[in-house]
XYZ file of C-alpha atoms in Angstrom:
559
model
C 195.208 21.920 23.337
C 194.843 22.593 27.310
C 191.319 23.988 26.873
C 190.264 20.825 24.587
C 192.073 18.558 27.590
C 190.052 20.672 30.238
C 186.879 20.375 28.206
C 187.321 16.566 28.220
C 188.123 16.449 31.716
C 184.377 18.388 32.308
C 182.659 16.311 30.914
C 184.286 12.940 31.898
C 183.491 14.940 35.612
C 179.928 15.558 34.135
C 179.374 12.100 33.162
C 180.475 10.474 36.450
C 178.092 12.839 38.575
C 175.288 11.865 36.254
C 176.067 8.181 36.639
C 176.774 8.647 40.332
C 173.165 10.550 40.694
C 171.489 7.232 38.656
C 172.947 4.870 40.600
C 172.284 6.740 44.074
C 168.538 6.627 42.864
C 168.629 2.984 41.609
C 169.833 2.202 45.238
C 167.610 4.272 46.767
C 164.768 2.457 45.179
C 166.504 -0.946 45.945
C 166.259 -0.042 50.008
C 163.124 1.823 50.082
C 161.312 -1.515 48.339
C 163.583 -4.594 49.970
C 164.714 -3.146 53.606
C 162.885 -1.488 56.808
C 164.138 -2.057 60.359
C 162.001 -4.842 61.870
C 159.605 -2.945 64.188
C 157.427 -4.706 66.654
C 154.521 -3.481 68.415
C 152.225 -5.535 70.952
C 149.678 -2.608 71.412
C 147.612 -0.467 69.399
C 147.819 3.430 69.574
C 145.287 5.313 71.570
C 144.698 9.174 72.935
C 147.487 11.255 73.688
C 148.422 14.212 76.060
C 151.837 15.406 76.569
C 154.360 14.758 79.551
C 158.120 14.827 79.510
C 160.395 12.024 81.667
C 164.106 12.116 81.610
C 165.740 8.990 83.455
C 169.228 8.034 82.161
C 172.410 5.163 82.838
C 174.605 4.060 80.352
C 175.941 0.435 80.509
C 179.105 -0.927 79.436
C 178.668 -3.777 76.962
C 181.538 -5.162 75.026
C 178.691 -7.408 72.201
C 176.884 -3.427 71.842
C 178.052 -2.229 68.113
C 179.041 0.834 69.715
C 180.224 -1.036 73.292
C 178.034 0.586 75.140
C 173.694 0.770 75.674
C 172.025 3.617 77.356
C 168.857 2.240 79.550
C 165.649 4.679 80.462
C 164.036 3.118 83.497
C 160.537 4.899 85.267
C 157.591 4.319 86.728
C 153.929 5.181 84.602
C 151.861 7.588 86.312
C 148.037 7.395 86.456
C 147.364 6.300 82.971
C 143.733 7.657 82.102
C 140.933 5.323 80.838
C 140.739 6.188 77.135
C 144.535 5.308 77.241
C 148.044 7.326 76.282
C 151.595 6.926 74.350
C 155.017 6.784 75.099
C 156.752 8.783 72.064
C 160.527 9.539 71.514
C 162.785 9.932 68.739
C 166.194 7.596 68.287
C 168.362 8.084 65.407
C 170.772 4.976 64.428
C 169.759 2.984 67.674
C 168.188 -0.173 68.308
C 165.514 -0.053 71.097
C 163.854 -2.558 73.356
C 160.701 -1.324 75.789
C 159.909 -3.208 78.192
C 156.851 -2.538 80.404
C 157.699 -4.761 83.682
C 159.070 -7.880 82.251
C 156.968 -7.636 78.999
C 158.778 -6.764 76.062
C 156.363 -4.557 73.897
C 158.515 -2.981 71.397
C 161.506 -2.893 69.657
C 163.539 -2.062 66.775
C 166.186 -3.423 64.993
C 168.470 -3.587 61.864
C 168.402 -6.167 59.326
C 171.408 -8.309 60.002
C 170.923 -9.716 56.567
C 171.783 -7.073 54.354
C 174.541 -4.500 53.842
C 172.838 -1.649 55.778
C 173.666 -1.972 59.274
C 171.298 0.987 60.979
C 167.685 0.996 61.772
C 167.985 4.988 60.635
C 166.080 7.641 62.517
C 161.930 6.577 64.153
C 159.690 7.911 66.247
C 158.817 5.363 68.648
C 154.695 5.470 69.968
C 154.171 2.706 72.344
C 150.463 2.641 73.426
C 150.035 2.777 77.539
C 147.049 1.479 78.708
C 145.474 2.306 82.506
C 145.999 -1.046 83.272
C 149.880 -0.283 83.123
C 149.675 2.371 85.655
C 152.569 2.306 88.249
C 154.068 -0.134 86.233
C 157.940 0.285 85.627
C 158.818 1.047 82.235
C 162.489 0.390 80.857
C 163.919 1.147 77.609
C 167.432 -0.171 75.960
C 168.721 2.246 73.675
C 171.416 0.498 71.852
C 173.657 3.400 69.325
C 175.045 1.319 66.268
C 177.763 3.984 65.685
C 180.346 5.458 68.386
C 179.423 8.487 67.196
C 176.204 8.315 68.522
C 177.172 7.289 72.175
C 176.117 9.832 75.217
C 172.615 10.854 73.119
C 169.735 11.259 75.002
C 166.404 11.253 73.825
C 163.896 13.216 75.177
C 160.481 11.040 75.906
C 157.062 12.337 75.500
C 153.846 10.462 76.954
C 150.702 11.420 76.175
C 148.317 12.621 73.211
C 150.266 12.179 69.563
C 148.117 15.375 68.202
C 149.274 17.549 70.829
C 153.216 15.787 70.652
C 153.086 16.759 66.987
C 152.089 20.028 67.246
C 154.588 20.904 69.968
C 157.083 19.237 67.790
C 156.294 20.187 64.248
C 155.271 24.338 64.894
C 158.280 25.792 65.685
C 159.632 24.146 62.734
C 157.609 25.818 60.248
C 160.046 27.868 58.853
C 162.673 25.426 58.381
C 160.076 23.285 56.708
C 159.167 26.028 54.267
C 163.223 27.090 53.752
C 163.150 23.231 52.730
C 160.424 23.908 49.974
C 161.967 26.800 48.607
C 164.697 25.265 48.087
C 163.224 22.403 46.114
C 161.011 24.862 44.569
C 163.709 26.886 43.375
C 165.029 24.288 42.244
C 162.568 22.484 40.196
C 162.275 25.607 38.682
C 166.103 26.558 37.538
C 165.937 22.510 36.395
C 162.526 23.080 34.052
C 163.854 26.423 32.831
C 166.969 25.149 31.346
C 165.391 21.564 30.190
C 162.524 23.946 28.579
C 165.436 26.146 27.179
C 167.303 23.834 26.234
C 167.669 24.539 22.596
C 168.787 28.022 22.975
C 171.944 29.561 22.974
C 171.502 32.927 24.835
C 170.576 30.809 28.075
C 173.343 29.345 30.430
C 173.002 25.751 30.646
C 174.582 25.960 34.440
C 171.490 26.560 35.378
C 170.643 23.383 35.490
C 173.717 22.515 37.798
C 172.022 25.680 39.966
C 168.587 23.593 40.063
C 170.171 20.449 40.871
C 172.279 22.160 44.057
C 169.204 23.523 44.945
C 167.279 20.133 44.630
C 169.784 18.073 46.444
C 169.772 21.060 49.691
C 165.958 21.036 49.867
C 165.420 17.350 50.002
C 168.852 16.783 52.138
C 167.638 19.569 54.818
C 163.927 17.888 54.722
C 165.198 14.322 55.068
C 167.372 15.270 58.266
C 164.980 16.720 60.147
C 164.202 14.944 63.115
C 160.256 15.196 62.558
C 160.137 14.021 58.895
C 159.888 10.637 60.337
C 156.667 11.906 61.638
C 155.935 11.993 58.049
C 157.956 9.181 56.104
C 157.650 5.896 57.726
C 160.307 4.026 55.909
C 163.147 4.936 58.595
C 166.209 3.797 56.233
C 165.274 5.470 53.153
C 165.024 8.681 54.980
C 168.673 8.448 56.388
C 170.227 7.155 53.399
C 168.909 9.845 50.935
C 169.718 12.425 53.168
C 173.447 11.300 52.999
C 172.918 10.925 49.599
C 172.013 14.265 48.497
C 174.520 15.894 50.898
C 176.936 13.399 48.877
C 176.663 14.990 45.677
C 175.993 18.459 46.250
C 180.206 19.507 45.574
C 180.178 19.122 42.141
C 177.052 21.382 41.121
C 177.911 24.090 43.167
C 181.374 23.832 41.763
C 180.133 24.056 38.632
C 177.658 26.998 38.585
C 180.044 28.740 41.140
C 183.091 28.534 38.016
C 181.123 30.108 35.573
C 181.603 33.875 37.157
C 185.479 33.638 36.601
C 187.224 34.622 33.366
C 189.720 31.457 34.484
C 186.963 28.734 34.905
C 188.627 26.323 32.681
C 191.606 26.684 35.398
C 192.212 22.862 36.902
C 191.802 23.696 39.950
C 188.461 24.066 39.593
C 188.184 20.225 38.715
C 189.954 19.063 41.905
C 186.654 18.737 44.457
C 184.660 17.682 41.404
C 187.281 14.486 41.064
C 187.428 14.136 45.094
C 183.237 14.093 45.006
C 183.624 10.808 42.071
C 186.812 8.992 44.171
C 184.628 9.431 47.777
C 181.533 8.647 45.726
C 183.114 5.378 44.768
C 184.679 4.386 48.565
C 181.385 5.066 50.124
C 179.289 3.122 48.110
C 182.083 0.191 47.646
C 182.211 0.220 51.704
C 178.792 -0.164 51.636
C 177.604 -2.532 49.634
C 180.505 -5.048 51.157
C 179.175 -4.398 54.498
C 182.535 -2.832 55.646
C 181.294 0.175 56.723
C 177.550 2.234 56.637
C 177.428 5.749 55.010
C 176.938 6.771 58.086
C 180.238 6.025 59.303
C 181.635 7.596 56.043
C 180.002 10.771 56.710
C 183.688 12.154 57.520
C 184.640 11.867 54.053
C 181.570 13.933 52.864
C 182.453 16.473 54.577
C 185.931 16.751 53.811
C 185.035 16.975 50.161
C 182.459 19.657 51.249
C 185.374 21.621 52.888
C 188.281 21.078 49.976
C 185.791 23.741 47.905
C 186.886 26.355 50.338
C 190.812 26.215 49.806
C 189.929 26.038 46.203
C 187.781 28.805 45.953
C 189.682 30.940 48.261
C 192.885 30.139 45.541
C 190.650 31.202 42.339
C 189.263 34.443 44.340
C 192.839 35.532 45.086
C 193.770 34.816 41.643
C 190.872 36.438 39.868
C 191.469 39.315 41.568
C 195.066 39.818 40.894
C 194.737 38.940 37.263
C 191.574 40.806 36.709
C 190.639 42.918 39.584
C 186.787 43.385 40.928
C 184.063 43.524 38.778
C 180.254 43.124 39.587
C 179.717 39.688 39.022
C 183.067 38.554 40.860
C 181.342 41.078 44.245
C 178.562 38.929 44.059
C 179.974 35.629 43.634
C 182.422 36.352 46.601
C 179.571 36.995 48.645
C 177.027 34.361 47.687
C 180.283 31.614 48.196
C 181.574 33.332 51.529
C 178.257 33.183 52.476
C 177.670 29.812 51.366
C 180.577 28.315 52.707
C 180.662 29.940 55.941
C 176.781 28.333 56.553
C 178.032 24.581 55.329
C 181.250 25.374 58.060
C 178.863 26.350 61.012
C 176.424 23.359 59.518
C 179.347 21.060 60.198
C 180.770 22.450 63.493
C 177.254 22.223 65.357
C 177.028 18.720 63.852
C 180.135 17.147 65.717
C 179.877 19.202 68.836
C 175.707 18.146 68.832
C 176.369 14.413 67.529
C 173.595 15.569 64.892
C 170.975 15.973 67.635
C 170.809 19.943 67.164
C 168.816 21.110 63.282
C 171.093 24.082 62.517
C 169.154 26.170 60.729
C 171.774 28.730 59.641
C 173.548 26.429 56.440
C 170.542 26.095 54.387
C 169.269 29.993 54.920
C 172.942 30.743 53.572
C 172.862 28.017 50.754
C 169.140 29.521 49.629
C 170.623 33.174 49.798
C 173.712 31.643 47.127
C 170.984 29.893 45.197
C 168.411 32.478 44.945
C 171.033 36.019 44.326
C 173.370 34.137 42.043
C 170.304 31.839 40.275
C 168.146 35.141 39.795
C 171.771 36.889 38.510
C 172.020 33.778 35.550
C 167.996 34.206 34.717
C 168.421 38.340 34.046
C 171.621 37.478 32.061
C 169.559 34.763 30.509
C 166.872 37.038 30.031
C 169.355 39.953 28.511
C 170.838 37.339 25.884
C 167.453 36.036 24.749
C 166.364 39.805 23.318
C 169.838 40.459 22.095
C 168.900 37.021 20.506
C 165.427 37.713 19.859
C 166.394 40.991 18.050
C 169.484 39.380 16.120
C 166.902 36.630 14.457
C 164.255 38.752 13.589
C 167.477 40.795 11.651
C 169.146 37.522 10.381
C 165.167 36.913 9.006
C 165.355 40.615 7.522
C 168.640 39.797 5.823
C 167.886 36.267 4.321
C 164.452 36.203 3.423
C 162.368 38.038 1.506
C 159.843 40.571 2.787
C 157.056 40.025 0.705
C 156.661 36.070 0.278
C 158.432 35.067 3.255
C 161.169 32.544 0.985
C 164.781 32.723 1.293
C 165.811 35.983 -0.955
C 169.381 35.669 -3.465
C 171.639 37.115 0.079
C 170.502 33.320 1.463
C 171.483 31.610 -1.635
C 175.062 32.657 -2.304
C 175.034 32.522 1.502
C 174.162 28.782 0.992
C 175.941 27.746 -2.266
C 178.789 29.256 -1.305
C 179.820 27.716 2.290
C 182.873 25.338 2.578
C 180.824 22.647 3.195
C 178.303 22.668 0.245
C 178.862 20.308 -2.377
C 176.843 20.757 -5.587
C 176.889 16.948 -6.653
C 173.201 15.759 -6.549
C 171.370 19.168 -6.477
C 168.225 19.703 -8.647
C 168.127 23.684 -9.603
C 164.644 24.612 -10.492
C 164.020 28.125 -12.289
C 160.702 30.001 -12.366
C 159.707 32.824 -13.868
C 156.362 34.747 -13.943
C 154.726 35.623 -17.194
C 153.480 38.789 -17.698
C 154.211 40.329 -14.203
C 155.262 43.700 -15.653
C 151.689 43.799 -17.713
C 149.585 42.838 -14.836
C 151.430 45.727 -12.465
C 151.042 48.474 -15.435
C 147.402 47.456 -16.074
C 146.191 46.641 -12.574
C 148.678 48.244 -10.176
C 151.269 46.967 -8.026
C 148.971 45.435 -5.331
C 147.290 43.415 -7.802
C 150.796 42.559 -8.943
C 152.318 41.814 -5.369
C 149.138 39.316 -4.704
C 150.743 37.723 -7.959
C 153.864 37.288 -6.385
C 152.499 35.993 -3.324
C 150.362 33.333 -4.550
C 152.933 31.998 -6.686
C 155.383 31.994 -4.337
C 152.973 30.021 -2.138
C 152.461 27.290 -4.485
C 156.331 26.893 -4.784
C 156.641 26.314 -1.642
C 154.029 24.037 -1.252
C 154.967 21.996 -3.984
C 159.141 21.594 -3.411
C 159.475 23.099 -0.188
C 159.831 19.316 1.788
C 162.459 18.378 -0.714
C 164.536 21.521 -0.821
C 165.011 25.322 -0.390
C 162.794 28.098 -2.138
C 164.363 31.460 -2.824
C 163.151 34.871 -4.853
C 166.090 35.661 -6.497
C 164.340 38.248 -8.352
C 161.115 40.586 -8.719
C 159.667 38.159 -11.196
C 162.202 34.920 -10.612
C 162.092 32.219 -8.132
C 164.491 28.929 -7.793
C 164.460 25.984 -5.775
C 167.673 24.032 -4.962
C 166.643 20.093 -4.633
C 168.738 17.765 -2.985
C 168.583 14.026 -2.476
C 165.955 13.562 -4.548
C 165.431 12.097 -8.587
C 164.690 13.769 -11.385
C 161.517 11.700 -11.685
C 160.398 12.912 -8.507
C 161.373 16.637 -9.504
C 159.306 16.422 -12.752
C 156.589 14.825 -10.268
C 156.740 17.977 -8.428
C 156.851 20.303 -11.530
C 153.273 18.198 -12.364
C 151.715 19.112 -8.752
C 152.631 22.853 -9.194
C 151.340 23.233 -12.724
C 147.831 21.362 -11.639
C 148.294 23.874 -8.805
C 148.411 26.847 -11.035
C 145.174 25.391 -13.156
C 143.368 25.067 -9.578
C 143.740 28.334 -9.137
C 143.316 29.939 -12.503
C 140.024 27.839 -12.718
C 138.964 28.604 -9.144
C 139.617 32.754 -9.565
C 138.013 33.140 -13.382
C 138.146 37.177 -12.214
C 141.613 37.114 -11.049
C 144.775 38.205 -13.469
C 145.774 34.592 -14.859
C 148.978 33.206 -12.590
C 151.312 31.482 -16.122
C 154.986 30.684 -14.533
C 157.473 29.673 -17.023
C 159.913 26.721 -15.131
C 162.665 24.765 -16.507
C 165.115 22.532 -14.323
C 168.352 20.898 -14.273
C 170.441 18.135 -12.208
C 174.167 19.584 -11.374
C 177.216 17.166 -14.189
C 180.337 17.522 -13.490
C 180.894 16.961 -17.005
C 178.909 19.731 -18.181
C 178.911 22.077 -15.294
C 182.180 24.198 -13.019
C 179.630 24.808 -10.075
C 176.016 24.813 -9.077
C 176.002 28.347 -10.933
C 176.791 26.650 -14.343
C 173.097 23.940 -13.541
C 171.553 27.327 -12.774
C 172.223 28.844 -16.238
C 171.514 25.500 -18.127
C 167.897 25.389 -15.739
C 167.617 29.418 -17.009
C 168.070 28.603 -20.442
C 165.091 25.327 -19.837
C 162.812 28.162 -18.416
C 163.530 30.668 -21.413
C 163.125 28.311 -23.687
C 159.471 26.982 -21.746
C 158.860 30.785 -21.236
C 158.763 31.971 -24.892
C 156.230 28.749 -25.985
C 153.416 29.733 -23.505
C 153.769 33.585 -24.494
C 152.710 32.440 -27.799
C 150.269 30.291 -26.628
C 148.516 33.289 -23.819
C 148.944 36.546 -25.895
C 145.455 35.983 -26.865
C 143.963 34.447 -23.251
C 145.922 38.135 -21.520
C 143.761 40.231 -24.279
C 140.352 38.831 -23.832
C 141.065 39.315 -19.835
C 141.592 42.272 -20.284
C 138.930 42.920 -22.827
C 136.719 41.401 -20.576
């Protein structure tokens, strides 16, 4: 009764992360087409090189969001003729340039809507030699307190060379990112692909999805990404996102390598993920507070899995002791855990200005040892699988025609579940089997087998099951179906048989004696009762057409 409870709780959990995931996309898609901070731009963007300037005040200002704005004041150098950019990165900030008195750019949050940042930009103001010497001052306004004392560092000059001095030595962290998604997309396709089969671990799929939601989360963070993706909030928002569901998958691959993994416990992040799932976006769409400001709560779900999984360790071990698979999941979580911990740490002592690259080369090394430890087990199941059908085919069918063989009929007819009420048992026998195997040898005989059993099948194999209960006897149980279409059927197999006869004049004549019966419960105990009275039918048709073919079997013969 507790495992059945646990099982429901699962999948309730299950259910709400799915629904959670489909209404974080249905959201996303809702900002990404109806909301963009309002950008404004008075000049067009030229030439770049690169130069660095690093002037900084902060102002007290009681109407800032945060109560405070930070203002960048300096004077352009030479500018040269074919032009040159100022270029800087804010995250969560609204931003005014000025270039002497002349405001020239600026950015914004909608004050509309329920989303209250402007998310993270790169801001490329155009400088034209006409500005040289000019005095250039920029308000940097943070919308969160979290975000006070950040300074950005400002770039003027060529946007080719600023993006290669930015972007290169973040190669490998953009790669790490498509691994991860890679490895992900993969693990996801696998299972959906697999989906059918029994030998392969569905958690899998929870794998692909942790891996999924790391990739795009890590990629979406990066500072330079809005080098790449323009729409400023979108990027933000799904990077929360994803970071926002990622406790419950790797909950529930993680599980699966303990004996106790129905144990409560186990459920207690998973239910923390769906209650903070449900503040942040209720505080968000009533404008109370951004996710941003919520970001707290994320993590303290992210850090209830280690108390958790520290408990089910210690208890796994003491019930069960080591084994190979609980080694390797103590190392992929340590592992795992201790990379989201120094994730978090250089977060709040950086204000999220600092890409640690250390969590998500930890998360990868959980995904890819413990994913690639699933797929061999996965592998290892589908032979023992593999092997175990092609022995179940061995044991109820036979060799020679390929139809279900007598094993698969009491098999059948004799489950709890099968009722005989409204089955059609249709006998067959083959006429002169034994004469055509002692006059033309057993090959010949065997391709007599064949071919009959091939037109049975053709002919009642939709409506029911075919077996070869016999050397020369065949039956078909029918099921759902009228004995008008059964004698319909008993028509298309006997124009069958004169096809053939007629199209192989040189061939031993194929003559199959059939008689049938419906299952009464007046008349019959069980289905084996119809099968006797269909037996009798077939006798019965069986001894009329050896009278009428004695002669036809000595002129082939003869012949």
């Amino acid at each position: 009764m507790a495992e059945t409870k646990n099982e429901k709780l699962r999948f309730s959990i299950y259910t709400a992360f799915a629904t959670a995931i489909l209404v974080l996309i249905c959201l996303t898609v809702y900002i990404c087409v109806h909301f963009n901070a309002a950008i404004f731009s008075a000049r067009h963007p030229g030439t770049y090189s690169v130069v660095e300037f690093d002037t900084f005040g902060t102002i007290k200002d009681n109407t800032a969001p945060s109560g405070i704005y930070n203002e960048l004041a300096f004077t352009l150098p030479s500018i040269p003729k074919n032009g040159s950019n100022l270029v800087f990165f804010v995250k969560h900030e609204s931003v005014e340039v000025y270039i002497g008195d002349e405001l020239v750019y600026s950015i914004a949050p909608d004050s509309t809507s329920f989303i209250h940042t402007t998310g993270a930009n790169w801001c490329i103001i155009p400088i034209y030699p006409d500005d040289s010497g000019s005095t250039v001052r920029i308000n940097l306004s943070p919308l969160y307190k979290s975000m006070n004392g950040t300074q950005p560092t400002i770039y003027l000059g060529s946007q080719y060379r600023i993006y290669e001095h930015l972007l290169i030595p973040n190669i490998i962290i953009y790669l790490t990112c498509l691994l991860a998604i890679l490895c992900g997309l993969f693990f996801i396709l696998f299972t959906m692909i697999n989906l059918t089969n029994p030998h392969v671990d569905k958690s899998l799929l929870m794998v692909g999805t942790f891996s999924l939601l790391i990739g795009i989360w890590k990629f979406m963070d990066l500072d330079y990404t809005a080098l790449i993706i323009r729409n400023s909030i979108v990027l933000s928002y799904t990077s929360y996102f994803c970071l926002l569901m990622m406790t419950i998958p790797f909950i529930s691959f993680l599980r699966k390598y303990f004996k106790d993994s129905d144990n409560f416990l186990w459920n207690i992040p998973c239910i923390a993920n769906i209650a903070v799932f449900i503040i942040i976006i209720a505080l968000q769409l009533t404008s109370i507070r951004d996710v941003r400001d919520t970001l707290w709560l994320i993590h303290t779900v992210m850090l209830s899995n280690i108390p958790v999984v520290i408990i089910m360790f210690y208890k796994e071990l003491k019930e069960h002791g080591w084994s190979h698979k609980l080694k390797l999941a103590f190392i992929c979580a340590f592992v795992c855990l201790a990379g989201l911990l120094s994730d978090m740490i250089t977060y709040y002592i950086s204000n999220g200005s600092f890409p640690s690259f250390l969590g998500i080369t930890c998360l990868l090394f959980y995904i890819i040892v413990l994913g690639a430890s699933s797929l061999k087990d996965a592998r290892t199941l589908i032979a023992i699988g593999s092997q175990a059908k092609e022995l179940e085919q061995m044991a109820y069918h036979d060799q020679l025609t390929g139809l279900f063989n007598r094993t698969a009929y009491a098999k059948y007819t004799g489950q709890d579940k099968f009722k005989p009420e409204g089955h059609i048992v249709v006998m067959f026998d083959l006429n002169n089997l034994k004469t055509c195997n002692d006059n033309l040898g057993h090959e010949q005989g065997d391709s007599y087998i064949i071919e009959s059993a091939g037109m049975i099948k053709k002919a009642f194999g939709s409506y029911g099951n075919c077996y070869r209960i016999g050397g020369d006897e065949f039956c078909v149980l029918l099921y759902g179906i009228s004995l008008s279409k059964c004698t319909q059927c008993i028509s298309d197999f006997k124009k069958m048989l004169s096809g053939y006869n007629a199209a192989h004049p040189d061939s031993f004549p194929l003559n199959i004696a059939c008689g049938y019966e419906l299952y009464d419960p007046d008349e019959d105990y069980d289905i084996g009762d119809t099968l006797r009275r269909a037996d009798r039918m077939m006798y019965s048709k069986k001894f009329e057409m050896k009278k009428r073919t004695t002669n036809r079997y000595a002129d082939f013969f003869i012949k």
